[in-house]
PDB file of C-alpha atoms in Angstrom:
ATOM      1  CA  UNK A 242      21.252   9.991  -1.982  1.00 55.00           C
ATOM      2  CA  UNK A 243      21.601   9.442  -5.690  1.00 62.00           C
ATOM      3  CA  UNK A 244      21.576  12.279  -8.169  1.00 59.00           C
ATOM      4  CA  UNK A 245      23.421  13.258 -11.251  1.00 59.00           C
ATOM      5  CA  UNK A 246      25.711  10.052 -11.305  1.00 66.00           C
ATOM      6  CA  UNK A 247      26.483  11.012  -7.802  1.00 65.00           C
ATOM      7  CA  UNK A 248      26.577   8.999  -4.476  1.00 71.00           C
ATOM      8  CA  UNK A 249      25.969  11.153  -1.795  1.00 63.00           C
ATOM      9  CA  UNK A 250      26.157  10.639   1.947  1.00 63.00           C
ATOM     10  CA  UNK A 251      24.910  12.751   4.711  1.00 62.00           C
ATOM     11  CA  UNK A 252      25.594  13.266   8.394  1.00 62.00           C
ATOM     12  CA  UNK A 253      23.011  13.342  10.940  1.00 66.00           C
ATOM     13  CA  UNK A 254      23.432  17.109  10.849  1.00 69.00           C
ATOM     14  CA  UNK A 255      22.425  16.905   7.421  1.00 68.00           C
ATOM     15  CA  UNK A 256      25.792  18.032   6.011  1.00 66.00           C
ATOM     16  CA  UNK A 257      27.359  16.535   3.057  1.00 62.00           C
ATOM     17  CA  UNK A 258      30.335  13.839   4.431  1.00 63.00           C
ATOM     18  CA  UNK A 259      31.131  12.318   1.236  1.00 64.00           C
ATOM     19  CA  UNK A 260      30.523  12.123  -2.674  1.00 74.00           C
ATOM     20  CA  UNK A 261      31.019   8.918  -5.310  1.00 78.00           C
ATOM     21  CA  UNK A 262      31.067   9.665  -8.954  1.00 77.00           C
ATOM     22  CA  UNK A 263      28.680   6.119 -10.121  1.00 82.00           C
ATOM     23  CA  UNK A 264      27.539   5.816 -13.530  1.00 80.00           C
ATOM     24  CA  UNK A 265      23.983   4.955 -12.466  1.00 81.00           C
ATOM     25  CA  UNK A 266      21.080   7.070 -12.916  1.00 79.00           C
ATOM     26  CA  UNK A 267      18.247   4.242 -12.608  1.00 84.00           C
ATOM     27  CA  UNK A 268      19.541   2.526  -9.738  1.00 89.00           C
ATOM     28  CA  UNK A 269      19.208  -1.272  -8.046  1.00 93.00           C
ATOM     29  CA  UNK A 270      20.970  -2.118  -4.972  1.00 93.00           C
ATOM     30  CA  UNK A 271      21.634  -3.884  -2.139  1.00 94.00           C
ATOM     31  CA  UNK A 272      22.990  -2.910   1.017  1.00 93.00           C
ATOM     32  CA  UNK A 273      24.483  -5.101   4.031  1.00 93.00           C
ATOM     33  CA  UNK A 274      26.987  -3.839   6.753  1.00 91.00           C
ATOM     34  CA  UNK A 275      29.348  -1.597   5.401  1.00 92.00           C
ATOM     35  CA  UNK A 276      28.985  -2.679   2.047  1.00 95.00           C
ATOM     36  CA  UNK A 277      26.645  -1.457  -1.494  1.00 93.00           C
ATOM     37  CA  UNK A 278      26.153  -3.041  -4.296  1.00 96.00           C
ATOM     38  CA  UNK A 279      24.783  -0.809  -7.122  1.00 94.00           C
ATOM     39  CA  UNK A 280      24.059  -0.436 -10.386  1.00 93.00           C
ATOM     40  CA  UNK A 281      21.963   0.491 -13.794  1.00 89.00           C
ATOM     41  CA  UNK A 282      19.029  -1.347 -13.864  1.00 90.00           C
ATOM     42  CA  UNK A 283      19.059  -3.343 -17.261  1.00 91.00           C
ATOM     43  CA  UNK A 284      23.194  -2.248 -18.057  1.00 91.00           C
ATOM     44  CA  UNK A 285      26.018  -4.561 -17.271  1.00 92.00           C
ATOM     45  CA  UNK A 286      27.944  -2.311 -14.986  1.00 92.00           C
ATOM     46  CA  UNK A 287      28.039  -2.571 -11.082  1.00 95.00           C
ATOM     47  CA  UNK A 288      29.719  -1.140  -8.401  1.00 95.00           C
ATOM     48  CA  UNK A 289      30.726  -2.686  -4.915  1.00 96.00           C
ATOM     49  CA  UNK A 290      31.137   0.040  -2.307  1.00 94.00           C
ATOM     50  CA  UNK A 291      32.847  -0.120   0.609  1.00 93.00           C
ATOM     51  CA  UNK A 292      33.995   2.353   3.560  1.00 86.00           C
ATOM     52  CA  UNK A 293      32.643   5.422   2.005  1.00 82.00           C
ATOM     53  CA  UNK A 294      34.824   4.459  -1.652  1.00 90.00           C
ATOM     54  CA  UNK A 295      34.462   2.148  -4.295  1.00 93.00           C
ATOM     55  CA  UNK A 296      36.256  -0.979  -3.563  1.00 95.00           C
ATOM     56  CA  UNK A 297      35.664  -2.497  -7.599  1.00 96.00           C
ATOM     57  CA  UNK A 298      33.708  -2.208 -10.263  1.00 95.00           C
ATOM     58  CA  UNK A 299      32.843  -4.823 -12.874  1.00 95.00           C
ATOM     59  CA  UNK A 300      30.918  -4.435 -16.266  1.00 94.00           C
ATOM     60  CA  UNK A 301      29.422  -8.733 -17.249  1.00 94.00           C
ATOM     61  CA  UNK A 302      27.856  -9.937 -20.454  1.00 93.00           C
ATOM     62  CA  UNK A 303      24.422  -9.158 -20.047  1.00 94.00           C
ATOM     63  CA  UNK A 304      21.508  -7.258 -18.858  1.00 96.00           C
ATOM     64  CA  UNK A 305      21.790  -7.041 -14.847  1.00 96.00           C
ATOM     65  CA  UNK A 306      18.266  -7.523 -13.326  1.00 96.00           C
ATOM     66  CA  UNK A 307      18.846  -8.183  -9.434  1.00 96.00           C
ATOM     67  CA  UNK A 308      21.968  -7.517  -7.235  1.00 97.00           C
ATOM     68  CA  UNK A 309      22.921  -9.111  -3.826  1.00 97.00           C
ATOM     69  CA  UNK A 310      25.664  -8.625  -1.178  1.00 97.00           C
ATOM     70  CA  UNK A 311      26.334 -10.473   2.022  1.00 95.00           C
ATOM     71  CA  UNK A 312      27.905  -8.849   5.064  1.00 94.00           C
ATOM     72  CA  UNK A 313      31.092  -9.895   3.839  1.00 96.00           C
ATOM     73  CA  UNK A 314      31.293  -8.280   0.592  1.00 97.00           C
ATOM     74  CA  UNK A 315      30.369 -11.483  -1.864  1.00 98.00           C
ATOM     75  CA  UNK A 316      28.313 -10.375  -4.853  1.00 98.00           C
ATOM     76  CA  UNK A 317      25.514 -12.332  -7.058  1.00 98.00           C
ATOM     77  CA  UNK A 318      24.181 -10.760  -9.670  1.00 97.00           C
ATOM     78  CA  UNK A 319      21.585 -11.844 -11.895  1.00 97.00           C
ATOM     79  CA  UNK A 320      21.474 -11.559 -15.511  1.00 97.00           C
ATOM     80  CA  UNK A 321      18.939 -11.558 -18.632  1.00 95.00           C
ATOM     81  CA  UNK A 322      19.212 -11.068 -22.443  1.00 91.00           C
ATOM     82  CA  UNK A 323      22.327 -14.036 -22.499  1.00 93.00           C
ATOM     83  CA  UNK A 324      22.017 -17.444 -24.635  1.00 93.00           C
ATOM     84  CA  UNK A 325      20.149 -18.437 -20.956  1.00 95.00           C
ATOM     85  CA  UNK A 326      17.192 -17.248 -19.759  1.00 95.00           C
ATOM     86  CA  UNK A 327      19.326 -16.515 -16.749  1.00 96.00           C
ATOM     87  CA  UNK A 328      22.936 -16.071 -15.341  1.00 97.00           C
ATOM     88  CA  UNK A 329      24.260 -16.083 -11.713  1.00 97.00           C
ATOM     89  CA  UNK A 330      27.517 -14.456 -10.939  1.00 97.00           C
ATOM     90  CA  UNK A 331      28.929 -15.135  -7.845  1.00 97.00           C
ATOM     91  CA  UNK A 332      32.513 -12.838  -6.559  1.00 98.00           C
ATOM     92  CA  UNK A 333      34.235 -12.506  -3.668  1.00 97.00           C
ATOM     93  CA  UNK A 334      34.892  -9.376  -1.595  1.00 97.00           C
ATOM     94  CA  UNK A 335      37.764  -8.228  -3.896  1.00 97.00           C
ATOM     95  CA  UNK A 336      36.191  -8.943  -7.205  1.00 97.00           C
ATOM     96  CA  UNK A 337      37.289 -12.305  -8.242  1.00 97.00           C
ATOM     97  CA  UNK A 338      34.435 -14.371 -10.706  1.00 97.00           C
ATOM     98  CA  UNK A 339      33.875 -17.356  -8.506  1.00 96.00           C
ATOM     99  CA  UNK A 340      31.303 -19.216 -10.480  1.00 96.00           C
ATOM    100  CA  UNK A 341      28.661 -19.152 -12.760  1.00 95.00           C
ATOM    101  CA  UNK A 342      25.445 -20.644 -12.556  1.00 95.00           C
ATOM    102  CA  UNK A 343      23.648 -20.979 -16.212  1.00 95.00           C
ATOM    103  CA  UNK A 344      19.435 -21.252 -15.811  1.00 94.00           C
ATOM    104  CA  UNK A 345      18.507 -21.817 -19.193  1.00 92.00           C
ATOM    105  CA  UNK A 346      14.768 -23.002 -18.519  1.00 88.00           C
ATOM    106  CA  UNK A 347      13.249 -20.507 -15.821  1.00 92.00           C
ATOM    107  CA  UNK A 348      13.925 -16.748 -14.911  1.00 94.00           C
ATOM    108  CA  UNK A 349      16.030 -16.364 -11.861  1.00 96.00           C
ATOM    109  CA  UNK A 350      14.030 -14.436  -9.301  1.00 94.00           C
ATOM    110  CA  UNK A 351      16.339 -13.904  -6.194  1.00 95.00           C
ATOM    111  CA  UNK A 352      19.817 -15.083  -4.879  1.00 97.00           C
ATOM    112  CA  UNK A 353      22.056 -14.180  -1.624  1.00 96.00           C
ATOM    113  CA  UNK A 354      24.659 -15.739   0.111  1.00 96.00           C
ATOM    114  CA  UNK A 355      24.923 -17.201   3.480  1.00 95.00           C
ATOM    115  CA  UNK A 356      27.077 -14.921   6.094  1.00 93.00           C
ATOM    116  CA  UNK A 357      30.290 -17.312   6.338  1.00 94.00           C
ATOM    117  CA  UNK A 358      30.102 -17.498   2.285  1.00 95.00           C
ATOM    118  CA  UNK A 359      29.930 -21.292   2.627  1.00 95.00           C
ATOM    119  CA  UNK A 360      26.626 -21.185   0.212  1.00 95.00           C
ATOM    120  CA  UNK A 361      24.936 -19.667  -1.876  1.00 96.00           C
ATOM    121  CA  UNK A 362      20.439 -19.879  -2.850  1.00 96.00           C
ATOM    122  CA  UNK A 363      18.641 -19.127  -5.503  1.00 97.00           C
ATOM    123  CA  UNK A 364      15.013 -18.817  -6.392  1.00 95.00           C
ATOM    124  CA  UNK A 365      13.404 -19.757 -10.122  1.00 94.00           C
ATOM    125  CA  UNK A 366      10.447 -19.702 -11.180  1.00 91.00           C
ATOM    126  CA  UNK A 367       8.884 -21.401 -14.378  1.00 86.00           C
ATOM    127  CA  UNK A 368       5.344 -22.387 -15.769  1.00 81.00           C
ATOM    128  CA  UNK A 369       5.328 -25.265 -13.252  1.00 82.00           C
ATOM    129  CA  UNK A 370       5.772 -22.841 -10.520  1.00 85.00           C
ATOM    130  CA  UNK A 371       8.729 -22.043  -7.983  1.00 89.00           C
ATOM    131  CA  UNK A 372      11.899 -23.537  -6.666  1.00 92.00           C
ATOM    132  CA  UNK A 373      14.870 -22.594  -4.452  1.00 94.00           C
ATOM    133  CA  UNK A 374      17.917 -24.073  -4.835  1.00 95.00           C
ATOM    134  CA  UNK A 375      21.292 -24.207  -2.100  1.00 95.00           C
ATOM    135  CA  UNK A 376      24.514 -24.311  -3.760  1.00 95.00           C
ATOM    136  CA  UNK A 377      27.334 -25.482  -2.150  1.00 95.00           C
ATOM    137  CA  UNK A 378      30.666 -22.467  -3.485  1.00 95.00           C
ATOM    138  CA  UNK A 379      33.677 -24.593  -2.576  1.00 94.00           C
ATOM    139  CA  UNK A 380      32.113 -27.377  -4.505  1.00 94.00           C
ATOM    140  CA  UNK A 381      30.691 -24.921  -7.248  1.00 94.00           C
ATOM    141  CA  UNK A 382      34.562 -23.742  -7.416  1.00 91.00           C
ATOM    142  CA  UNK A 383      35.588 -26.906  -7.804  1.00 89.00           C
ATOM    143  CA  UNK A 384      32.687 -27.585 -10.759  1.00 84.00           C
ATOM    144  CA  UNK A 385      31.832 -30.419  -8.461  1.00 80.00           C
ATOM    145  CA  UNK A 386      28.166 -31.731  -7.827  1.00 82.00           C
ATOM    146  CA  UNK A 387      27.336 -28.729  -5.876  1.00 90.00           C
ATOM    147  CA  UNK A 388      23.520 -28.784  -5.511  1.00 93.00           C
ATOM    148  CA  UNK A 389      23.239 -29.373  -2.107  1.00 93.00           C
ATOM    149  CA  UNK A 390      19.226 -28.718  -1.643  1.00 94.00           C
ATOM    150  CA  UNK A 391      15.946 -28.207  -3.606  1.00 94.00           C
ATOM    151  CA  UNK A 392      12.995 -27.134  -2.511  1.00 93.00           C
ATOM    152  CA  UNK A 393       9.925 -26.703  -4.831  1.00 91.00           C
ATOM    153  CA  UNK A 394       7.241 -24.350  -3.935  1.00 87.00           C
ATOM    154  CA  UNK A 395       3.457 -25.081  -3.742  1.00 80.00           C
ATOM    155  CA  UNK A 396       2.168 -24.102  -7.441  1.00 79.00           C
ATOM    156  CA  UNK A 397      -0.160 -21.463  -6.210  1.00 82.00           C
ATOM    157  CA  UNK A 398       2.217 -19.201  -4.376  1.00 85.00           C
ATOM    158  CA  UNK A 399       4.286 -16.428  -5.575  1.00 85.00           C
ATOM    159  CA  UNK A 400       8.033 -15.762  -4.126  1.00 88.00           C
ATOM    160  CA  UNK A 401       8.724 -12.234  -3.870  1.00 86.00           C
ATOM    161  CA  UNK A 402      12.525 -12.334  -1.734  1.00 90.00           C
ATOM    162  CA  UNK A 403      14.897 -14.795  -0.337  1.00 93.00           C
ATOM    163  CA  UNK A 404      17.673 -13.821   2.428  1.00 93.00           C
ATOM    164  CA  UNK A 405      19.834 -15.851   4.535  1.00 93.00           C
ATOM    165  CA  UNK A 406      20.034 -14.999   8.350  1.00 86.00           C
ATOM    166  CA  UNK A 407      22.913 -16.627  10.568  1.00 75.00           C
ATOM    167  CA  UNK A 408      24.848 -19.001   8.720  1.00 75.00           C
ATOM    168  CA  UNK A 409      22.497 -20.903   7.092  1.00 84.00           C
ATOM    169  CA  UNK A 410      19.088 -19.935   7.847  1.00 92.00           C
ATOM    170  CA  UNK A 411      17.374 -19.337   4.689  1.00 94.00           C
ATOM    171  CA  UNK A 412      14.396 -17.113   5.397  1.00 93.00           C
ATOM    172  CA  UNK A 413      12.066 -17.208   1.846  1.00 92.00           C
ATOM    173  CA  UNK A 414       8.621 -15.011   1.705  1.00 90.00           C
ATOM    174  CA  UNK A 415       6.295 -15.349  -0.735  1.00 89.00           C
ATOM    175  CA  UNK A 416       2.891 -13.610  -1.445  1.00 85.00           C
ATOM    176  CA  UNK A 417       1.023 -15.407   1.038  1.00 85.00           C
ATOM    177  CA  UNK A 418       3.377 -17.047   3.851  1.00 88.00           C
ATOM    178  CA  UNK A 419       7.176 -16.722   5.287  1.00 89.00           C
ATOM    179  CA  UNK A 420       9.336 -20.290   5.105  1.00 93.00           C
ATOM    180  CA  UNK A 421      12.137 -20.831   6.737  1.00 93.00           C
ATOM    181  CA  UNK A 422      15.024 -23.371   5.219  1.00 94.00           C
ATOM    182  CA  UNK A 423      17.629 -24.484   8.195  1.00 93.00           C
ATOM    183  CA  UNK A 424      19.204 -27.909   7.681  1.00 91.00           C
ATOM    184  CA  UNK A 425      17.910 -29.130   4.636  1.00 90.00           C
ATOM    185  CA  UNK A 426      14.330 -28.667   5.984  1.00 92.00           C
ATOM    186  CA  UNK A 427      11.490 -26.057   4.886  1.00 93.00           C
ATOM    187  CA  UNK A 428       9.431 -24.667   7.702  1.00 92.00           C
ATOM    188  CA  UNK A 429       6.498 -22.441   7.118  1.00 92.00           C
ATOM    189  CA  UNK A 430       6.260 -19.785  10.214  1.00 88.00           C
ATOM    190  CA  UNK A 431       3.763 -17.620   9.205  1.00 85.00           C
ATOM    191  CA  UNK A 432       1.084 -16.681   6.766  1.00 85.00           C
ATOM    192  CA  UNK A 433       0.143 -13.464   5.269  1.00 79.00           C
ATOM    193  CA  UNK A 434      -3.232 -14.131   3.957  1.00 68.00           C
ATOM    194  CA  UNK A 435      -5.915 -15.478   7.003  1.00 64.00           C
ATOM    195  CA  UNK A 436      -9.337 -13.774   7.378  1.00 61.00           C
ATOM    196  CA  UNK A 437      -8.316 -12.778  10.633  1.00 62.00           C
ATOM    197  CA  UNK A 438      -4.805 -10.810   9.470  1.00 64.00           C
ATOM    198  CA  UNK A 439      -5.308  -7.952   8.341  1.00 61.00           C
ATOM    199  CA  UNK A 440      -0.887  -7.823   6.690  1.00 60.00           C
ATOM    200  CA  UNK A 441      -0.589  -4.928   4.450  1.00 57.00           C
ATOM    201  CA  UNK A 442       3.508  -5.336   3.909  1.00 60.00           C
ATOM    202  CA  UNK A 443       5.978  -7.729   4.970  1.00 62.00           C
ATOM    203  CA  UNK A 444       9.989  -7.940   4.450  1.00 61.00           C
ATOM    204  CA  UNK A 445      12.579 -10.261   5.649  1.00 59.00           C
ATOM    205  CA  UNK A 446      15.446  -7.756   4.930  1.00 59.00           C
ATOM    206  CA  UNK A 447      15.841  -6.475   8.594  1.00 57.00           C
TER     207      UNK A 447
END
């Protein structure tokens, strides 16, 4: 629980086990294995937590819109109000600035990063609709050619959350169907608007 710039955790019992001083009062995170990723929604502060303690804190250049960790500990986080309409950061479990990615024609929706931190996806959207994008970190590092995938979206459909399950299983859902991305190949498994479905809520976060 998060109240008064405070990071509380409970026992099952319901007693207090442990308390983080955050400077984060409107909060967005992310949350995957032991690890958090928190922070002011719109400031340029975030936190990585780890084993009940912060493990670093950063503050970026920029307004921080969306946050992302993988069950490693890498960060992305996604930024507005810079010379671009959006930034990527991507660090590693102790806080080192791998890359940047700059986005200076559409707004950055989404990003995560695949489970043995090999890649790294994004989702854009624009007025010609959506696209995801896999980057390739080594080569990103390297300020190689490090695209290694595009995928543009039909125009009509809306993507709300991408997440990567496995190593490189890409799982993307939009407003009205789930896609899966494995090998350099999209794959629609399911839709969420047929006559016969009657889908009130859907995530791919589980």
């Amino acid at each position: 629980m998060l109240a008064e710039n405070k990071l509380k955790q409970y026992q099952a019992s319901g007693n207090l086990a442990n308390e983080i001083k955050l400077e984060v009062s409107n909060p967005i995170y992310n949350v995957n294995n032991r690890y958090l990723v928190i922070a002011e929604k719109g400031s340029s502060k975030f936190y990585l937590v780890a084993d009940n303690k912060i493990s670093w804190e950063k503050e970026v250049d920029g307004n921080i819109s969306k946050v992302d960790v993988n069950r490693n500990g890498y960060v992305t986080i996604i930024l507005t109000g810079t010379t671009y309409k959006s930034v990527i950061v991507t660090y590693d479990s102790k806080g080192n600035e791998l890359f940047k990615t700059y986005i200076s024609k559409s707004l950055a929706l989404d990003a995560t990063i695949s489970s043995d931190n090999q890649s790294m996806a994004f989702a854009e959207i624009d007025t010609s609709g959506t696209q995801i994008q896999i980057i390739s970190i080594e080569k990103a590092k390297a300020n190689d050619d490090y695209i290694t995938y595009t995928y543009s979206a039909p125009s009509n459909s809306l993507i709300t959350n991408i997440e990567y399950q496995n190593k490189n299983k890409l799982v993307c859902i939009y407003d009205d169907s789930i896609h899966v991305i494995e090998n350099n190949q999209d794959q629609e498994i399911m839709k969420l608007q047929e006559d016969d479905k009657k889908i009130n809520q859907a995530d791919i976060r589980l």
